[in-house]
Amino acid sequence: MKKIAIIGAGMAGLTAGAYLAKAGYKVSIYEQFPNIGGVTATFHKEGFSWDLGPMLVQDFLPEEPAGKILVDLGLYDQIQFQRSDRGVVMPDYDLWKPSEYKGQYWRRNELIRLYPDEAENLTRYYQFHNTMLDIVALSRRIESANAFHKIFLQLRLFFLFQRVKDKKNMSAAQLMDHFFTHKEIKGLFLGLLADFVTKPSEFPALGIPIVNCETAHDDRLPLKMSRAGARPSYTYILGGMEVLVQVFEKYILAHRGQIHVNSPVERLLLHDNQLHGFQLSNGTKVEADIVLASGGAKEFFFKIVGKENLPSAYVDQIVDIPLMESVHMIHLGLDLDPRKFQQAALCYYYGTYEVEDAVIRCRNGEYHEGKDGFLIYVPSLHSPSMAPPGKFAMTIYTIAPNKLDSGTWETRKEEFSEKLLIEAEKIIPNLRQHILVQEIMTPADFRLRTHQSHHAFGGRAPIMGKTGAPHMTPIEGLWFIGSQSDKTAGGLPGTMIHSKLVIQEVLKYLKDK
């Protein structure tokens, strides 16, 4: 049987490893960091626990794409999910879900109340929004439909797409100008692009309804709002993200797989462009017929594979990958109940409507210190075990440049953290007086954790006309997976789904061999 090795034990590598194990292969995973999971991880200190990465995650119900992976592997019942939502606070208004359910259009109606001259525009936008979410729902149903039903659904999809195809080449900025005049409304629908550190002028218009899916803002909304099918759900993983990592780890180990931590890969072993495995930094050589690598594309292909072993056209593709920026996180253990000031576990606080300018500044190394916005997440509200009794775990985080235009994250860590806490105190007064435990994570910490010179928190930036590293590499037997690869849709579920699809190709490749 072929020897298969995986580089990287984030969720891309763990998903790939689990599917290979299910197919009967004994896989070995090599992780450079002392812990597995990458940024999909939970860490602990003095009785408090915090997640590093995904928080309110999408598509994990049993019939949804990421949930289906867990069902397929027989892991779903080992994880508890809780459907939930998030609040949004803009500079001039709040959009918290009402205490009494007011239907699927309560956000639209609240915006109409605030900006009555935009009423017709908001009605048109929500028609567009519904069409795009119906397209997503139909597309998902097509993936699992039988041949006859698939043709029927594809016809429905074709006719539905005719309603929005005039906007397929628009950017998000153009879409907002098409629908609205008020910057306050444009900023609401463009705000989440800051998370991707992607300018509205380069983000695809058709993606705006998807990143602003209404089910993310009210967990009482039905997921099935039309005959097209269900819209995405948003859930917390109870107990923290490490629960997801742990069930994959146990599955792989139970199927004779191996996971090696503290094992950074130094170089690929090639002879006449034929893959033989790789060498670890301690000199150990690992023989492998198939290697799946994840992580930073530039770091892997240019440092471990070597440009000299790649066609120039492939090198150009790697160079052209657009990356997101990093994050600045402050994890706190508190003796203060934050529900006095924030009614749900997660809320986004936006400080500007000018997303385009904010993204440009961030890419240029200018850190906004929280003034452009941040989020506050309190995991112990949905998972009380993540804090001691009567105490609360909280994370404050915001996008931040991977490298600063002045100074370094190592030297300015305390200064910037203090400034971010000052911004947070505008929401939660006297927050600093209630801190029992504090842990700061900057882009420098994430670079160390991910073994990347440029830490891109979400991987590849979703920019029109740009793609990631091709998952099929020019070297036979070498495959690339993860958040910087070509097929990944982004986020935790996108990374897992892509790994599953790549493994399907790898298994076919092995069968043909």
mmCIF file of N, CA, C and O in Angstrom, residues 22 155 167 222 295 341 374 453:
data_model
loop_
_atom_site.group_PDB
_atom_site.id
_atom_site.type_symbol
_atom_site.label_atom_id
_atom_site.label_comp_id
_atom_site.label_asym_id
_atom_site.label_seq_id
_atom_site.Cartn_x
_atom_site.Cartn_y
_atom_site.Cartn_z
ATOM 1 N N LYS A 22 -10.380 6.587 6.748
ATOM 2 C CA LYS A 22 -11.635 5.892 6.463
ATOM 3 C C LYS A 22 -11.494 4.975 5.250
ATOM 4 O O LYS A 22 -12.095 3.885 5.200
ATOM 5 N N LEU A 155 -32.018 23.249 -13.984
ATOM 6 C CA LEU A 155 -32.891 24.135 -14.759
ATOM 7 C C LEU A 155 -33.422 25.269 -13.890
ATOM 8 O O LEU A 155 -33.447 26.432 -14.306
ATOM 9 N N LYS A 167 -25.405 41.415 -12.448
ATOM 10 C CA LYS A 167 -24.530 41.900 -11.375
ATOM 11 C C LYS A 167 -23.312 40.996 -11.179
ATOM 12 O O LYS A 167 -22.509 41.230 -10.264
ATOM 13 N N PRO A 222 -36.417 30.823 10.331
ATOM 14 C CA PRO A 222 -36.393 29.475 9.744
ATOM 15 C C PRO A 222 -35.304 29.398 8.688
ATOM 16 O O PRO A 222 -35.067 30.355 7.947
ATOM 17 N N GLY A 295 -0.968 24.924 4.816
ATOM 18 C CA GLY A 295 -0.249 26.048 5.412
ATOM 19 C C GLY A 295 -0.034 27.168 4.419
ATOM 20 O O GLY A 295 -0.806 27.358 3.468
ATOM 21 N N PHE A 341 -23.901 44.688 29.402
ATOM 22 C CA PHE A 341 -23.523 45.606 28.335
ATOM 23 C C PHE A 341 -23.655 44.995 26.937
ATOM 24 O O PHE A 341 -23.782 45.724 25.959
ATOM 25 N N PHE A 374 -14.018 46.322 16.117
ATOM 26 C CA PHE A 374 -13.544 45.101 16.771
ATOM 27 C C PHE A 374 -14.767 44.267 17.119
ATOM 28 O O PHE A 374 -15.914 44.701 16.962
ATOM 29 N N SER A 453 5.640 33.422 7.315
ATOM 30 C CA SER A 453 6.235 34.750 7.396
ATOM 31 C C SER A 453 5.176 35.832 7.253
ATOM 32 O O SER A 453 5.338 36.945 7.752
#
